Coordinates of N, CA, C and O in Angstrom, one line a residue:
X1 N 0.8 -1.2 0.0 CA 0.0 0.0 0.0 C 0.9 1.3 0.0 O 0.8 2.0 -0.9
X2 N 1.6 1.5 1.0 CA 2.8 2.2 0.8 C 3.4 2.6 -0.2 O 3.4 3.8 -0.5
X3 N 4.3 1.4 -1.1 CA 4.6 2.0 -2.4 C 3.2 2.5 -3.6 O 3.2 3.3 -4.5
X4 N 2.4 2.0 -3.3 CA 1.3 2.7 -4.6 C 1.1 4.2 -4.4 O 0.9 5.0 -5.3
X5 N 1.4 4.5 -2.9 CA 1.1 5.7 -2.6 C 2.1 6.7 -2.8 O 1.9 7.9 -3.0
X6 N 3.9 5.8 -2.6 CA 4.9 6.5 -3.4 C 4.6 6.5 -4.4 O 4.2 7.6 -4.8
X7 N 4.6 5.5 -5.4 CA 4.8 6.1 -7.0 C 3.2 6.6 -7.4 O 3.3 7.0 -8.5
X8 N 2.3 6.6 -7.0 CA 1.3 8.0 -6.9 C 2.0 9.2 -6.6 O 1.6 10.2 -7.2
X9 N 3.1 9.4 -5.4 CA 3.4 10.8 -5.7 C 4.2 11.5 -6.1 O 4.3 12.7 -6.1
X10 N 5.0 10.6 -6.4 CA 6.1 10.9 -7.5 C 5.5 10.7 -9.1 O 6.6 11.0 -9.7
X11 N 4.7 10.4 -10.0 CA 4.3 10.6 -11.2 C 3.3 12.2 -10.3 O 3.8 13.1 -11.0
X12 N 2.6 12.7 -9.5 CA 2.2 13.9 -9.1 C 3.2 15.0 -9.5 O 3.1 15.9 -10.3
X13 N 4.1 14.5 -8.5 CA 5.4 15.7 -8.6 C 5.6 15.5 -10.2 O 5.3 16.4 -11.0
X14 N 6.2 14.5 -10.6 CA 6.3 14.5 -12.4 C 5.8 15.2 -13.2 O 6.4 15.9 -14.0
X15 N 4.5 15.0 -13.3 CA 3.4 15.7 -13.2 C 3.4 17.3 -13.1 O 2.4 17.8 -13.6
X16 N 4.2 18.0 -12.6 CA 3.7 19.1 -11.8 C 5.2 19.9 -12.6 O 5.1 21.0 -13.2
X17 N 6.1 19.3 -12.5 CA 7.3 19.3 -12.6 C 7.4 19.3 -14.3 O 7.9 20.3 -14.8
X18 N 7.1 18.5 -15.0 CA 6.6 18.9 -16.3 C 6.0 19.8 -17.2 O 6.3 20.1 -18.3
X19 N 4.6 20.0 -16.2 CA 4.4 21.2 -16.6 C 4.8 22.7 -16.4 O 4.5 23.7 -17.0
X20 N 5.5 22.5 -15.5 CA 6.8 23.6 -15.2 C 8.0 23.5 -16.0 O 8.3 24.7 -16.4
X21 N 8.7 22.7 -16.4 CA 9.7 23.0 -17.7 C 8.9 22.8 -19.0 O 9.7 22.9 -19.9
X22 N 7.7 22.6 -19.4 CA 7.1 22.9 -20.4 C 6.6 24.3 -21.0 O 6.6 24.7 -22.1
X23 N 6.3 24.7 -20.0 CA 6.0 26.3 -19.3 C 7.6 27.1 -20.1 O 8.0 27.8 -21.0
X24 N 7.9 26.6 -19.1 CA 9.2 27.5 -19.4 C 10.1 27.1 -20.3 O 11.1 27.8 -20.2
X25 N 10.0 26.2 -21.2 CA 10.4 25.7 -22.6 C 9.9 27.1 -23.2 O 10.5 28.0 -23.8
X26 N 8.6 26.9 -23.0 CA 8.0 27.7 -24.5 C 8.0 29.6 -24.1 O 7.8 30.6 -24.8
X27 N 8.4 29.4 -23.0 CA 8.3 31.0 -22.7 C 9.8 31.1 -23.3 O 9.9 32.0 -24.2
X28 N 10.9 30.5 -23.0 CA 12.3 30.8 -23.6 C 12.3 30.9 -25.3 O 13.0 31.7 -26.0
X29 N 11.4 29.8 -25.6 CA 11.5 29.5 -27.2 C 11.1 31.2 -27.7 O 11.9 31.9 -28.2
X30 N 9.7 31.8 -27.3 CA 9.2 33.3 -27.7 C 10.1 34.3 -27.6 O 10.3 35.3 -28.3
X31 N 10.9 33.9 -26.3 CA 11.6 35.2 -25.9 C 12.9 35.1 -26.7 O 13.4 36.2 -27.0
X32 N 13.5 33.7 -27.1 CA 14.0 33.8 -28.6 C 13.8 34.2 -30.1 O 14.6 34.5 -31.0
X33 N 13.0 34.2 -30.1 CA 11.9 34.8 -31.2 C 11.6 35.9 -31.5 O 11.3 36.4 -32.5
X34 N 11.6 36.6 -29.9 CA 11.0 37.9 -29.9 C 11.8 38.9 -30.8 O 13.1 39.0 -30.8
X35 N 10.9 39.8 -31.6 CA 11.7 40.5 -32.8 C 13.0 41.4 -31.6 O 14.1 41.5 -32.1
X36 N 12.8 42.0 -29.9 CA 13.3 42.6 -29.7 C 14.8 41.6 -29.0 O 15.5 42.2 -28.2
X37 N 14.9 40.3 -29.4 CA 15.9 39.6 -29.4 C 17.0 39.5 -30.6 O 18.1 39.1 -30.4
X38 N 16.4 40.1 -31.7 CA 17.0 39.8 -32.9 C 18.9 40.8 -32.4 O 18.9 41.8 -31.8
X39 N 20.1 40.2 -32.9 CA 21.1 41.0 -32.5 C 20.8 42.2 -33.7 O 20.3 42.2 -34.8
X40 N 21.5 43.3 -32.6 CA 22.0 44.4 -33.6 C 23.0 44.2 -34.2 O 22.9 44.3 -35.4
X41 N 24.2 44.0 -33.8 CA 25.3 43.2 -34.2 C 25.9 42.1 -34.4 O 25.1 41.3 -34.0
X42 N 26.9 41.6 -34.9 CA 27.5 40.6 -35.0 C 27.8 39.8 -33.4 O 27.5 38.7 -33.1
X43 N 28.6 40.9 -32.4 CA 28.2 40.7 -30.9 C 27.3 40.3 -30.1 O 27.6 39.5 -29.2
X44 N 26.3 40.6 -30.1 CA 25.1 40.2 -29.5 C 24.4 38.7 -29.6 O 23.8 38.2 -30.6
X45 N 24.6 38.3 -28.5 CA 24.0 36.9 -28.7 C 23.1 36.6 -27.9 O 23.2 35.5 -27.4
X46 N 21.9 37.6 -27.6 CA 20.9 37.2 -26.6 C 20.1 36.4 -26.9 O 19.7 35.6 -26.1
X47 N 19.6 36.4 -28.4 CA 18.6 35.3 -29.4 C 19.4 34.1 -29.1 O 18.9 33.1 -28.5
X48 N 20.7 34.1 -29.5 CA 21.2 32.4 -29.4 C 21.3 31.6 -28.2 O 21.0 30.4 -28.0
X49 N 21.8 32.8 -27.2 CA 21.4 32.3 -25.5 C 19.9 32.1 -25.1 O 19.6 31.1 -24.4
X50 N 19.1 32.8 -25.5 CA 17.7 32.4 -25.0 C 17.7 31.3 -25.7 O 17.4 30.3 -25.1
X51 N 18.0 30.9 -27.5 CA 17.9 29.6 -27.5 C 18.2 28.2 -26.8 O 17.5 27.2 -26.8
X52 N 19.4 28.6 -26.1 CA 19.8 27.4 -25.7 C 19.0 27.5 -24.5 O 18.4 26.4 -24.3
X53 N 18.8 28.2 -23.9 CA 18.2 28.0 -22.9 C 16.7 27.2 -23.3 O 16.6 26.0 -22.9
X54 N 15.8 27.7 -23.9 CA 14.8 26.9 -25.1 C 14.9 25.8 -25.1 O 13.9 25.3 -24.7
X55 N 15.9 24.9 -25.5 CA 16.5 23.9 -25.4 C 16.6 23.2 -24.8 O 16.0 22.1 -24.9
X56 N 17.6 23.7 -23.2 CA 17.6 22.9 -22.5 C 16.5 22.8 -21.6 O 16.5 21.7 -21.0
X57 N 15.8 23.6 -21.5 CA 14.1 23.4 -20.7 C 13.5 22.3 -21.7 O 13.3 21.4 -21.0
X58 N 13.2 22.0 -22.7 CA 12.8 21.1 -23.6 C 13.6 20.4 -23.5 O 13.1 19.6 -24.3
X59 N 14.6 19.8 -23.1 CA 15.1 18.6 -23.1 C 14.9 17.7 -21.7 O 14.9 16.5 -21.4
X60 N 14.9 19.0 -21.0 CA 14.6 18.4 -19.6 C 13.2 18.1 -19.3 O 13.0 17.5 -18.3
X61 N 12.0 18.5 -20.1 CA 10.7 18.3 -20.0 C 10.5 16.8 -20.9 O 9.8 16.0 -20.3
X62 N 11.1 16.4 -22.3 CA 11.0 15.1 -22.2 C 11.9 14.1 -21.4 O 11.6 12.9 -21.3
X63 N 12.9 14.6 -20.8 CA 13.4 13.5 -20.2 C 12.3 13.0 -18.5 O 12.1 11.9 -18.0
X64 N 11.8 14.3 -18.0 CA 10.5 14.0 -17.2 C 9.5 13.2 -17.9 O 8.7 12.5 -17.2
X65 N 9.2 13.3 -19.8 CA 8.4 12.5 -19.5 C 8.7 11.1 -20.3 O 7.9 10.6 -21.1
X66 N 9.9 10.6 -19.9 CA 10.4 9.2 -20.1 C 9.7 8.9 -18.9 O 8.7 8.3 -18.8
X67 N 10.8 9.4 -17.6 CA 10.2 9.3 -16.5 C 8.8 9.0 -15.9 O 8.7 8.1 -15.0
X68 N 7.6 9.7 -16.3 CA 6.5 9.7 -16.2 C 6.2 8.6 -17.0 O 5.4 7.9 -16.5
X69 N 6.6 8.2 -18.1 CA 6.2 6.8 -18.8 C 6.7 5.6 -17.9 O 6.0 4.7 -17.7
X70 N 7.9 5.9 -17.5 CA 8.6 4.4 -16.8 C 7.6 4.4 -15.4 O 7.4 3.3 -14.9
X71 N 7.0 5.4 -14.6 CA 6.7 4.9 -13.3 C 5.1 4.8 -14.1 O 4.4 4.0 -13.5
X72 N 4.5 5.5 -15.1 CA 3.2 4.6 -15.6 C 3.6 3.2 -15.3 O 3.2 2.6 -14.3
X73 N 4.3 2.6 -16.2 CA 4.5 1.2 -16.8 C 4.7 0.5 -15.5 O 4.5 -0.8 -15.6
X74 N 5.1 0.9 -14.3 CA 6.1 0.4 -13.3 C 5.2 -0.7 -12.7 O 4.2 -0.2 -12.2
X75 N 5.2 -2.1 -12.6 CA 4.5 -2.8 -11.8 C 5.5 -3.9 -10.6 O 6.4 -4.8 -10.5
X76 N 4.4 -2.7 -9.5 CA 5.2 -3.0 -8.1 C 5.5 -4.4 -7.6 O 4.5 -5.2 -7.5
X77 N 6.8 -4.8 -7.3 CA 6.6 -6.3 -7.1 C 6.7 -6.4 -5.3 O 7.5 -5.7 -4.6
X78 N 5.9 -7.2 -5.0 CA 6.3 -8.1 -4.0 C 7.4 -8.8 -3.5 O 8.0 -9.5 -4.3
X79 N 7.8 -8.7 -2.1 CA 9.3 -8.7 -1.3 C 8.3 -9.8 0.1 O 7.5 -9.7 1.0
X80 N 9.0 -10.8 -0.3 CA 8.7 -12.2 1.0 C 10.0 -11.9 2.1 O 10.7 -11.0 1.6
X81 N 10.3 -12.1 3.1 CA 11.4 -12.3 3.5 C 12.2 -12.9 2.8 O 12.0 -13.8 1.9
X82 N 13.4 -12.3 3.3 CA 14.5 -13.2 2.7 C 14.8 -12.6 0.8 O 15.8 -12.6 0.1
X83 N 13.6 -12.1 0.5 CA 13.8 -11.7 -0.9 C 15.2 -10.5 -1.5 O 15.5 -9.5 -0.9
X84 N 15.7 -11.0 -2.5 CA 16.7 -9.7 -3.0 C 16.1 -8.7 -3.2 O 14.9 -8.9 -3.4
X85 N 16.6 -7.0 -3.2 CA 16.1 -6.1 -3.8 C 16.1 -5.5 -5.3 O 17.0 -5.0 -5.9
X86 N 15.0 -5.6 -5.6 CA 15.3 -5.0 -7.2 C 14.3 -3.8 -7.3 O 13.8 -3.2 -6.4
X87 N 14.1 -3.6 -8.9 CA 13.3 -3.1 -8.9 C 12.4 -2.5 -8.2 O 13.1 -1.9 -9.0
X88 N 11.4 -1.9 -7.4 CA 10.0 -1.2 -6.7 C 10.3 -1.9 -5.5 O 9.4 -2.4 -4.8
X89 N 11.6 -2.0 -5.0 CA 11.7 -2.2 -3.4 C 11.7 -0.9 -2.3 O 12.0 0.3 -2.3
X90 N 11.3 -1.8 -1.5 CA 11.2 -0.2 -0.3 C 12.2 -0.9 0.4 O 11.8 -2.0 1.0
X91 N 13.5 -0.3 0.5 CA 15.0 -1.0 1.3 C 14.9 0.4 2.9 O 14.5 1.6 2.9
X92 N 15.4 -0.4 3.8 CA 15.4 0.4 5.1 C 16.9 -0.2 5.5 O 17.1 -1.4 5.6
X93 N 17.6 0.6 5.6 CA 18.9 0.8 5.4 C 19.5 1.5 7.3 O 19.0 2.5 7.8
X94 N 20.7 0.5 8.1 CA 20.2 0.9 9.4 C 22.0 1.0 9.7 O 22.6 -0.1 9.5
X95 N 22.9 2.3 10.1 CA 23.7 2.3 9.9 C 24.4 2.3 11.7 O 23.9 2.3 12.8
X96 N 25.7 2.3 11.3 CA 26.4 1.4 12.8 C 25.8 2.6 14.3 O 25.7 2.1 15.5
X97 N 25.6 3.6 14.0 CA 24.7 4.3 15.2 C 23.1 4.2 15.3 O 22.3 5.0 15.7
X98 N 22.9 3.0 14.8 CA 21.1 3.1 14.9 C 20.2 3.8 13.7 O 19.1 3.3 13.3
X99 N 20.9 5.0 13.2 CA 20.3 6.0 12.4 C 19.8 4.9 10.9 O 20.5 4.2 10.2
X100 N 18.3 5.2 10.8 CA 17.9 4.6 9.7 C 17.5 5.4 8.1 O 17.0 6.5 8.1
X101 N 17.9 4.8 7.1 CA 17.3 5.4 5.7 C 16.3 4.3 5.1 O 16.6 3.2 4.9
X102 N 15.4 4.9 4.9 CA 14.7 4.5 3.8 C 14.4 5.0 2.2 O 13.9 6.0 1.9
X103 N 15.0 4.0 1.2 CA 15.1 4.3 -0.7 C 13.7 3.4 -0.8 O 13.0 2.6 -0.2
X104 N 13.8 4.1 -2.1 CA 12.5 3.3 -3.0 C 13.8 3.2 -3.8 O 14.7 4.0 -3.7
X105 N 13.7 1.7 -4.7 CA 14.2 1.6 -5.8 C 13.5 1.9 -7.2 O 12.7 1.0 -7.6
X106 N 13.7 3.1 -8.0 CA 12.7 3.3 -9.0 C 13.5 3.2 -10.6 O 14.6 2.8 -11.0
X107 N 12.6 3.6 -11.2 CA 13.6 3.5 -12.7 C 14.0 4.5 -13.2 O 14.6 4.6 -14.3
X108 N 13.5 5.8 -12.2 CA 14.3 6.9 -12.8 C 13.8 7.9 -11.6 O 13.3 7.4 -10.6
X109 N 13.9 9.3 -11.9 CA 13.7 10.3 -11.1 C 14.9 9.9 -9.5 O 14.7 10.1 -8.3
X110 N 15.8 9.4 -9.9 CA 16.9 9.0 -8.4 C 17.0 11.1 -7.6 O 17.2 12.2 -8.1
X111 N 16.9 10.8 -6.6 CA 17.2 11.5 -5.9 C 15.8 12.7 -5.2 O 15.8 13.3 -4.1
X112 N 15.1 12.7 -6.0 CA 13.5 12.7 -5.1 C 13.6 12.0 -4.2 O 14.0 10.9 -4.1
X113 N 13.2 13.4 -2.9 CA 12.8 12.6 -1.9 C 11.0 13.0 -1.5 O 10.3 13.9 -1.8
X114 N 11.0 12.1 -0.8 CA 9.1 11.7 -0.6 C 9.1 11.8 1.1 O 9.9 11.2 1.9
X115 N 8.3 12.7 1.4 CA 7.5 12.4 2.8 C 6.8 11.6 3.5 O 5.8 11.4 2.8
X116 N 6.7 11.0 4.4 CA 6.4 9.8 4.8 C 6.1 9.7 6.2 O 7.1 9.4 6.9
X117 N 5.0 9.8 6.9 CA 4.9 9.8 8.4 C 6.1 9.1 9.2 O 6.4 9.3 10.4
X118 N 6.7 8.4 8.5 CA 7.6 6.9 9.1 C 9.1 7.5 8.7 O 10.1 6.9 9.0
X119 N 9.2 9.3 7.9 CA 10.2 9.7 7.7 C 10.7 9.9 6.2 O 9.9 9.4 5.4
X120 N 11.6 10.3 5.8 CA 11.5 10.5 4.7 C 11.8 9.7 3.7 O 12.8 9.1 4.2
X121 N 11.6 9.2 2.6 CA 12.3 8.4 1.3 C 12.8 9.0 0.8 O 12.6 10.1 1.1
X122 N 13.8 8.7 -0.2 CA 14.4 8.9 -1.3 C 14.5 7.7 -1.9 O 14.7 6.6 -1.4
X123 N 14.4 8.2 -3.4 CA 14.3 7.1 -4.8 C 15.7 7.5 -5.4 O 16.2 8.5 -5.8
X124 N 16.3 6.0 -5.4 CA 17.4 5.8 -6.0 C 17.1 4.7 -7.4 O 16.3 3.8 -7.7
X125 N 18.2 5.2 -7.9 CA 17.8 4.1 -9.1 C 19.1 3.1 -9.1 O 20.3 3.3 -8.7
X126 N 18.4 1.6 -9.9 CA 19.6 1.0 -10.3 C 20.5 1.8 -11.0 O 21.5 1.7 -10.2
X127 N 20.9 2.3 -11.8 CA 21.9 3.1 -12.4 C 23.0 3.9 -11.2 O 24.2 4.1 -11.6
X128 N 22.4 4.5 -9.5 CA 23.0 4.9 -8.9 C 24.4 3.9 -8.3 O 24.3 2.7 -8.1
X129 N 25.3 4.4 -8.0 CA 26.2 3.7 -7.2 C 25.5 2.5 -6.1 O 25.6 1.3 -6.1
X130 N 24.8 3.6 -5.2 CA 24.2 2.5 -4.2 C 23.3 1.7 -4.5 O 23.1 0.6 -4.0
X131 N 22.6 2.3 -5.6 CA 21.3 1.2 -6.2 C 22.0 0.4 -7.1 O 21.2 -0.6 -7.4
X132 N 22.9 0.2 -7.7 CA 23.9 -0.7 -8.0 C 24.3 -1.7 -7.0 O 24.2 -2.9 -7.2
X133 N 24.8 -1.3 -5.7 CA 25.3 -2.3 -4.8 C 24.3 -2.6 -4.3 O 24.7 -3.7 -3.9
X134 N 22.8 -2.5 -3.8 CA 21.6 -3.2 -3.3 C 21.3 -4.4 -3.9 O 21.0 -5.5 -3.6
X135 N 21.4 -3.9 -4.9 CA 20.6 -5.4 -6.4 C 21.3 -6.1 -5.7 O 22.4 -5.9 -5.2
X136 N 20.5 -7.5 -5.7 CA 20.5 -8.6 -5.4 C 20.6 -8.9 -4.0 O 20.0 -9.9 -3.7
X137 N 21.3 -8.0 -2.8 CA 21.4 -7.9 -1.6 C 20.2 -8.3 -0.8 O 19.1 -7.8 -1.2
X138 N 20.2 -9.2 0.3 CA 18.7 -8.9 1.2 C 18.5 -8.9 2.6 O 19.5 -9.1 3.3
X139 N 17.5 -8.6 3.2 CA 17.7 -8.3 4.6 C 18.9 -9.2 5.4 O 19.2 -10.3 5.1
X140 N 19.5 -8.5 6.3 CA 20.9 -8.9 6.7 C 21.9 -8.9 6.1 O 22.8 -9.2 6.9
X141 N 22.3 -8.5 4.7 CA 23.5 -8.4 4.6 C 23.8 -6.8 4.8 O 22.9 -6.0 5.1
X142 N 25.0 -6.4 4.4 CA 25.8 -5.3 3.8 C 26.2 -4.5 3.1 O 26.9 -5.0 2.2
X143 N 25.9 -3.2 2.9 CA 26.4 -2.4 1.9 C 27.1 -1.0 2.2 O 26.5 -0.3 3.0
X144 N 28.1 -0.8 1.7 CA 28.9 0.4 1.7 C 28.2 1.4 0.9 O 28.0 1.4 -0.3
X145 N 27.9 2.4 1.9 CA 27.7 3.9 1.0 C 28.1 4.6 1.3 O 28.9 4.5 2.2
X146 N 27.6 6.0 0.7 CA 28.3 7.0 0.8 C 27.6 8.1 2.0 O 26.5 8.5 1.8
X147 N 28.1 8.4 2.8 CA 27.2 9.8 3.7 C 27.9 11.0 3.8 O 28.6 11.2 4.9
X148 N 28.0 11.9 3.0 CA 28.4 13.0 3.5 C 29.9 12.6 2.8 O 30.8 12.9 3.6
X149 N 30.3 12.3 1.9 CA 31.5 12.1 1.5 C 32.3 11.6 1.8 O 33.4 11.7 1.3
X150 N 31.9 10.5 3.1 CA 32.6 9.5 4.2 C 32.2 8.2 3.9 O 31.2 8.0 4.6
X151 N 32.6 7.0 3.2 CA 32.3 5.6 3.2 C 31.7 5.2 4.6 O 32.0 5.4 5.8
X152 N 30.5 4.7 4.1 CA 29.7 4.2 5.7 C 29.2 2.6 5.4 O 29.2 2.4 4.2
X153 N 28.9 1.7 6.1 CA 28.3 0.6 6.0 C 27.3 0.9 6.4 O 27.1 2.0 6.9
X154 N 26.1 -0.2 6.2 CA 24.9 -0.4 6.6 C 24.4 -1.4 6.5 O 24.3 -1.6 5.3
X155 N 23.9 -2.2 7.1 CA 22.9 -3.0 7.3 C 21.5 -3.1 7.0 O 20.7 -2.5 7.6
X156 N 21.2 -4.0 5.7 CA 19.7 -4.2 5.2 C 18.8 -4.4 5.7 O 18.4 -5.5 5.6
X157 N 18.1 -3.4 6.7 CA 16.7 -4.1 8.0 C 15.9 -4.7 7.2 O 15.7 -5.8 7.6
X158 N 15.2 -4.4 5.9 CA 13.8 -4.7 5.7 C 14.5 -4.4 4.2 O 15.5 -3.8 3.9
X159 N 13.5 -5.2 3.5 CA 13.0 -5.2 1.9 C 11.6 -5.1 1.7 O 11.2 -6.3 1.5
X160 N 10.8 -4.4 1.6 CA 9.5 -4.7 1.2 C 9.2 -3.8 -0.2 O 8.1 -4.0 -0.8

């Protein structure tokens, strides 16, 4: 129940987030356009900078909506004990002072973090360092991450 309600609110935020660099795709694209962009000189490159800028808001609006395609498609799997982590895992991660993290494993948007009465999430992806060393991992074993620019272990509490 938990994860439907994460990736419910993360395609939201996608969602929201989308229509925010779409927004502002097309307002850069005009203001490229705009006759009072045209250079007076050979110097002047405000048209070509608003272009890129044009650009890179449009490029970042479809790469949100790969994203929003992959967590449509995403179908959440089921975690028994004992199970590895892959894909749509909810990993709780418990380091040598007690201090716990909780990741979603997702297929994209890594580094969104989500609110959570139980504390916060963050969505890592397989492609991340650490969501690279989780795969396959399951409750009880170990993994090395990173905190704060300091190599840390941690111990796999839960997979669900």
């Amino acid at each position: 129940m938990i994860k439907q309600h994460l990736v419910a609110t993360i395609i939201a935020r996608l969602e929201a987030d989308l229509a925010l660099f779409t927004a502002a795709a097309l307002h850069a694209h005009a203001a490229a356009t705009h006759e009072e962009c045209q250079p007076d000189n050979k110097y002047d490159t405000t048209a070509l900078e608003a272009s890129y800028v044009a650009q890179g808001q449009a490029n970042r609006a479809q790469e949100i909506r790969q994203s929003l395609e992959a967590y449509r498609s995403l179908e959440l799997q089921e975690f028994d004990a004992g199970a590895p982590v892959r894909l749509s895992a909810l990993v709780t991660l418990e380091d040598e002072t007690g201090r716990t993290r909780r990741l979603f494993i997702g297929p994209q948007a890594g580094g969104m973090k989500l609110a959570d009465p139980a504390g916060e999430i963050v969505v890592i992806t397989p492609a991340s360092p650490l969501g690279n060393r989780l795969l396959g991992l399951a409750a009880g074993d170990e993994v090395q991450g990173v905190d704060a620019g300091k190599g840390k272990l941690y111990t796999i509490v839960a997979v669900t």
